[in-house]
CSV table of C-alpha atoms in Angstrom, one decimal:
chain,number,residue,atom,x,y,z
N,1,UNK,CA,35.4,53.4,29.7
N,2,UNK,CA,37.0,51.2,32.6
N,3,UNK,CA,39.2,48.6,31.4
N,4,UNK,CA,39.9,45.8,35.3
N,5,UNK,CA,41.8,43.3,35.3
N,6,UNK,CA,41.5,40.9,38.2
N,7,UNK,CA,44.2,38.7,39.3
N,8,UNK,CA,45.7,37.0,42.2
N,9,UNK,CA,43.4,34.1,42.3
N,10,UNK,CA,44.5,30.3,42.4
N,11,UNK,CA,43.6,27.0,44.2
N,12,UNK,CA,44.1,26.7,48.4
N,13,UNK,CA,43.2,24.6,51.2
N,14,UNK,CA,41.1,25.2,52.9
N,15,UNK,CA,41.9,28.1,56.6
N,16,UNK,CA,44.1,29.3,53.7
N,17,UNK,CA,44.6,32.7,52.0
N,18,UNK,CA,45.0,34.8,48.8
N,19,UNK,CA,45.5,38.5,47.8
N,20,UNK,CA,43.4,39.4,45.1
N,21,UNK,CA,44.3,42.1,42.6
N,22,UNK,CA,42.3,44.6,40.3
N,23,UNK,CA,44.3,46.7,38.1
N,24,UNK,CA,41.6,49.9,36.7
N,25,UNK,CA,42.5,51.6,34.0
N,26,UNK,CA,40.7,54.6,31.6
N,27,UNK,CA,39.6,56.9,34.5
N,28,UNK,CA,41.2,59.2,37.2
N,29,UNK,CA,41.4,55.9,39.3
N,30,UNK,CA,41.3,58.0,42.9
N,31,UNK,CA,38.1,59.7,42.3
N,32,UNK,CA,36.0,56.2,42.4
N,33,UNK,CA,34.8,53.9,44.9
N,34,UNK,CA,36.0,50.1,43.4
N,35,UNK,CA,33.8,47.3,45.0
N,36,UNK,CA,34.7,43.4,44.3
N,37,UNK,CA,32.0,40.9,43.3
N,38,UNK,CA,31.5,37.0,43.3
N,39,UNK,CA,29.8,34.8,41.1
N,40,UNK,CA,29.5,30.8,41.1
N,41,UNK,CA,28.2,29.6,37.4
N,42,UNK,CA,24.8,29.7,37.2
N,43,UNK,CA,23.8,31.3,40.2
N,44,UNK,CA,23.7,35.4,40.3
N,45,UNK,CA,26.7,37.6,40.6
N,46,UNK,CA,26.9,38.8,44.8
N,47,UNK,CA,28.5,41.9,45.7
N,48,UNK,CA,31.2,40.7,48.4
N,49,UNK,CA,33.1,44.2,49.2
N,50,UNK,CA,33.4,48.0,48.7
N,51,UNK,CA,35.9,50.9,49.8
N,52,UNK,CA,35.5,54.5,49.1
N,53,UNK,CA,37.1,56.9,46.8
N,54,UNK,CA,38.8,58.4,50.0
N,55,UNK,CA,39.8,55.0,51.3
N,56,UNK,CA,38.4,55.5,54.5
N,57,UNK,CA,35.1,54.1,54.7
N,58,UNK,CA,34.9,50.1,52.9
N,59,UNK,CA,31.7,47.8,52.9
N,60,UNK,CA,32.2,43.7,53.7
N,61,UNK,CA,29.0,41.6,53.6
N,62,UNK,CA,28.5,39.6,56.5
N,63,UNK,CA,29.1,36.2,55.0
N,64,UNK,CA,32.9,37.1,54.8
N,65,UNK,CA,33.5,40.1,57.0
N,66,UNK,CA,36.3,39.5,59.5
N,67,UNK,CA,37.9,37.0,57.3
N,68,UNK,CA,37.9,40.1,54.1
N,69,UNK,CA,39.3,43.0,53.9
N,70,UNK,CA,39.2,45.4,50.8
N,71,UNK,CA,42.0,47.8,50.1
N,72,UNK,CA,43.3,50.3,47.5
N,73,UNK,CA,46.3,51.9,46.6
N,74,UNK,CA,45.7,54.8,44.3
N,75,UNK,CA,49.8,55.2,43.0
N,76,UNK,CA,48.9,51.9,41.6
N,77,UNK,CA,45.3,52.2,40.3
N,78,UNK,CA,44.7,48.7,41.9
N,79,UNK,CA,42.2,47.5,44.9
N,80,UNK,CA,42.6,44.0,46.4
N,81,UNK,CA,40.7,41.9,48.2
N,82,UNK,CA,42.7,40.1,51.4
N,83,UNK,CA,40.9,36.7,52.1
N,84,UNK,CA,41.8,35.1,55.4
N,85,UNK,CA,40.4,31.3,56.5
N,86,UNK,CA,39.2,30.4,53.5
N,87,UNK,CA,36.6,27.7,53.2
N,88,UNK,CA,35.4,25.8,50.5
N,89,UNK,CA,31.7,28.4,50.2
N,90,UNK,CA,34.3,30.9,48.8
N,91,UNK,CA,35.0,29.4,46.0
N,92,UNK,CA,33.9,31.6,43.0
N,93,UNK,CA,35.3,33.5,40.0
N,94,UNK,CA,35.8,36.6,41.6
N,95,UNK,CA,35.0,40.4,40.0
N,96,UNK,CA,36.2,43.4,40.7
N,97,UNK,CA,34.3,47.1,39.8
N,98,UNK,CA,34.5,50.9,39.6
N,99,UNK,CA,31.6,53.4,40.2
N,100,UNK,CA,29.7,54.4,38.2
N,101,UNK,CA,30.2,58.3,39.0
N,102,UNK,CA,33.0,59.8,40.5
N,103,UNK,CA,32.9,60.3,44.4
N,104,UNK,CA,29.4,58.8,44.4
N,105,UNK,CA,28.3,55.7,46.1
N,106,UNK,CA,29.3,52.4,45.0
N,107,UNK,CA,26.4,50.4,43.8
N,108,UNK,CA,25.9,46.7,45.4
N,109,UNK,CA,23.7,45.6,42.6
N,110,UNK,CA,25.9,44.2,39.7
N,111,UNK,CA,22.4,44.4,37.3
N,112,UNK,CA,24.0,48.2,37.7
N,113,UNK,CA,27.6,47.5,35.7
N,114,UNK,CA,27.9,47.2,32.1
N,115,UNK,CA,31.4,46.2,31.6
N,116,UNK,CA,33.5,43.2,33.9
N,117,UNK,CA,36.7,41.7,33.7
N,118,UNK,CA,37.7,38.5,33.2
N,119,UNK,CA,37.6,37.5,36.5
N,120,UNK,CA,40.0,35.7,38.6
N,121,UNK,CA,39.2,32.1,40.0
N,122,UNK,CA,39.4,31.3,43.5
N,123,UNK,CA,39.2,27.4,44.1
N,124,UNK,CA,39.4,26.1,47.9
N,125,UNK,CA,39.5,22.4,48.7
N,126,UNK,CA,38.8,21.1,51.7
């Protein structure tokens, strides 16, 4: 099984910026596309990004794309999430995941995942 632990998260103003980190462990880390998720309590996890297996195809949602941008390095078994301008609608605790099959598709539902991190809170004041 995946063990992912996110980190990198923090509070910042707001047209401000964090790297976050996910550290996978338990699996030939190369081999799966990792995606990053976003929840605020109460309200339903969203899927935020995704990147490939081979690193060159990644997914951003529209809400955040050109401000995101999902990366991996396989030596290190760890994808992050660059956030750029960030406003105060990004505040979250933030998720990251692994497929569920290796070089498969990364799946965009998180109803699909058993198993999460801890999650790493992002808090942006205005």
């Amino acid at each position: 099984q995946v063990q992912l632990v996110e980190s990198g998260g923090g509070l910042v103003q707001a047209g401000g910026s964090l790297r976050l980190s996910c550290a996978a462990s338990g699996r030939t880390f190369s081999n799966y596309g990792m995606g990053w998720f976003r929840q605020v309590p109460g309200k339903e996890r969203e899927f935020v990004a995704a990147i490939s297996w081979r690193s060159g195809i990644t997914y951003i949602v529209d809400s955040v794309k050109g401000r995101f941008t999902i990366s991996r390095d396989n030596a290190k078994n760890t994808v992050y999430l660059q956030m750029n301008k960030l406003t105060p609608e990004d505040t979250d605790v933030y998720y990251c995941n692994q497929a569920k099959k290796p070089y498969s598709y990364f799946d965009y539902d998180p109803k699909g995942y058993d198993y999460w991190g801890q999650g790493t809170q992002v808090t942006v004041s205005s």
